[in-house]
Every structure is written in structure tokens, then in C-alpha cells.
Coordinates of C-alpha atoms and ligand atoms in Angstrom, one line a residue:
M1 CA 341.3 68.5 135.5
M2 CA 341.9 70.8 138.4
E3 CA 343.3 69.7 141.7
I4 CA 342.8 71.6 145.0
E5 CA 343.8 70.8 148.6
T6 CA 341.3 72.0 151.1
A7 CA 342.3 73.2 154.5
N8 CA 339.2 72.9 156.7
Q9 CA 336.4 70.3 157.6
S10 CA 333.9 72.7 155.8
E11 CA 334.9 75.4 153.4
I12 CA 334.0 77.2 150.2
V13 CA 336.8 77.8 147.7
D14 CA 336.4 80.3 144.7
I15 CA 337.7 78.4 141.7
T16 CA 336.5 80.9 139.1
A17 CA 340.1 81.9 138.0
G18 CA 341.1 78.4 137.4
V19 CA 338.1 77.5 135.5
E20 CA 338.5 80.6 133.4
R21 CA 342.1 79.6 132.6
H22 CA 340.8 76.1 131.3
V23 CA 338.4 78.0 129.0
Q24 CA 341.0 80.2 127.7
E25 CA 343.5 77.3 127.1
S26 CA 340.7 75.4 125.2
G27 CA 340.7 78.2 122.5
I28 CA 336.9 77.6 122.3
A29 CA 335.0 81.0 121.7
N30 CA 331.4 79.9 122.2
G31 CA 330.0 76.9 123.9
I32 CA 329.5 75.6 127.4
C33 CA 331.8 74.7 130.3
L34 CA 331.1 71.8 132.5
V35 CA 332.7 71.8 136.0
Y36 CA 332.2 68.5 137.6
S37 CA 333.4 67.3 141.1
L38 CA 334.6 63.7 141.3
H39 CA 333.6 63.2 145.0
T40 CA 330.6 62.3 147.1
T41 CA 331.3 64.8 149.9
T42 CA 331.7 68.0 147.9
A43 CA 329.6 70.2 145.9
L44 CA 329.6 73.0 143.3
I45 CA 327.4 76.0 143.3
I46 CA 327.3 79.5 141.5
N47 CA 327.1 82.3 143.9
E48 CA 328.6 85.5 145.3
A49 CA 332.0 85.2 146.9
D50 CA 331.3 87.5 149.8
D51 CA 332.8 86.2 153.0
A52 CA 329.8 86.9 155.2
L53 CA 327.5 85.1 152.7
L54 CA 330.0 82.2 152.5
N55 CA 329.8 81.9 156.2
D56 CA 325.9 82.0 156.0
I57 CA 325.9 79.2 153.5
L58 CA 328.1 77.1 155.7
D59 CA 325.8 77.9 158.7
L60 CA 322.7 76.9 156.6
M61 CA 324.2 73.5 155.9
E62 CA 324.8 73.0 159.7
R63 CA 321.2 73.9 160.3
I64 CA 319.5 71.8 157.6
V65 CA 321.8 68.8 157.8
P66 CA 323.3 68.8 161.3
R67 CA 326.2 66.4 162.1
G68 CA 325.5 63.1 163.8
A69 CA 321.7 63.3 163.7
G70 CA 321.3 59.5 163.8
Y71 CA 322.1 58.8 160.1
E72 CA 322.6 55.2 159.1
H73 CA 325.8 55.9 157.2
D74 CA 327.4 57.3 160.3
R75 CA 327.8 53.6 161.4
G76 CA 330.4 53.5 158.7
D77 CA 332.7 56.3 158.2
G78 CA 330.9 59.0 160.3
N79 CA 330.4 61.5 157.4
A80 CA 326.8 61.1 156.5
H81 CA 326.1 64.8 157.0
A82 CA 328.6 65.6 154.2
H83 CA 327.2 63.2 151.7
L84 CA 323.7 64.5 152.5
R85 CA 324.7 68.1 152.1
A86 CA 326.5 67.2 148.7
A87 CA 323.2 65.4 147.5
L88 CA 321.2 68.5 148.2
L89 CA 323.7 70.9 146.5
G90 CA 324.8 68.8 143.4
S91 CA 328.2 67.9 142.0
S92 CA 328.3 70.0 138.9
V93 CA 327.7 73.3 137.3
V94 CA 327.4 74.4 133.6
I95 CA 328.4 77.9 132.6
P96 CA 327.9 79.5 129.1
V97 CA 331.1 80.4 127.3
E98 CA 331.0 83.5 125.1
K99 CA 334.0 85.1 123.2
G100 CA 336.3 82.8 124.9
R101 CA 335.3 83.7 128.5
L102 CA 332.9 82.4 131.1
A103 CA 329.6 84.3 130.6
L104 CA 329.0 84.9 134.3
G105 CA 326.7 87.6 135.8
T106 CA 328.3 90.5 137.7
W107 CA 328.3 88.8 141.0
Q108 CA 328.5 85.2 140.0
R109 CA 331.6 83.0 140.9
V110 CA 332.2 79.4 140.7
L111 CA 332.3 78.0 144.2
F112 CA 333.6 74.6 145.3
M113 CA 332.3 73.4 148.5
E114 CA 334.3 71.1 150.7
L115 CA 332.0 69.2 153.0
D116 CA 334.3 66.6 154.6
G117 CA 337.7 68.0 154.6
P118 CA 340.5 68.7 154.7
R119 CA 341.4 66.5 151.7
K120 CA 342.9 66.5 148.2
R121 CA 340.1 67.0 145.6
R122 CA 339.7 66.6 141.9
I123 CA 337.4 68.6 139.7
S124 CA 336.9 67.8 136.0
I125 CA 336.6 70.9 133.7
R126 CA 335.3 70.3 130.0
V127 CA 334.7 73.0 127.4
I128 CA 332.3 72.0 124.7
R129 CA 332.2 74.1 121.5
E130 CA 328.8 75.2 120.2
A131 CA 327.8 73.2 117.1
Ligands
LIG201 ZN1 330.9 58.2 153.8

């Protein structure tokens, strides 16, 4: 389990180092690593952690799922846009593990997306050995 405390309403956090640490502590050389967010208003993606690109991704979310666009769920807690963005992006990623390390491409990073922060968030990390 990994816990993170986000600082903004929307933000993207590079959690690659923390995931890598879990993989190393597992002692598993070859297999897969599941990273799973235990929330309905967050997402996990694999992409490049370039600041300009991260802003572009957040801007894209604003454009394709604007806040307060007449959603039914907004009659409840007012965060329908966050749930809808999370539904589009997905709540988990699976990464191959090779020689005890995450087998990521050169520019690939594990990115946690806060969509309704700031909040304390929990991410489950499981490393599964190749049969
Ligand atoms: Zn809600």
C-alpha cells in the first residue's frame, strides 16, 4: 500500500519511485506489478512526466469533462466531473517486472491523477511472480 496526500484539486503525481521500491522489496525478479487506486475520483496512467505535458493532460480533462455541466451526481456532492474523468481514465495500471525492476519504456512513468483533491489517497501495489 502506498499513501499520498495531494495538494491541489487536480494534479498529477509521479509515483514511479515508490512503485519501484515495492517491486524491489518484493524480491520478485520476473512477473507483473499491479498498481490500483482505491478511489472513485482518481486515476492511474502511464505517460511521460514532462511538466508541460502534464498541464496539457489536465487541460484536456477540463475540455472533455467540464465542471458543473449539468451532471445528475452534482446534486449530491458536486464532484461529478471528477468521477467521470476517473471513469474515462481507469483506476489501475499493470507493468511488467523484469530482473527485479519495472520494465518501463524510456519516457514512461507511473502517474497518479488526483481529480477531486486535495485529499489523502491510498494506492494498492501487488507484485505477482511469473509462474
Ligand atoms: Zn461524488
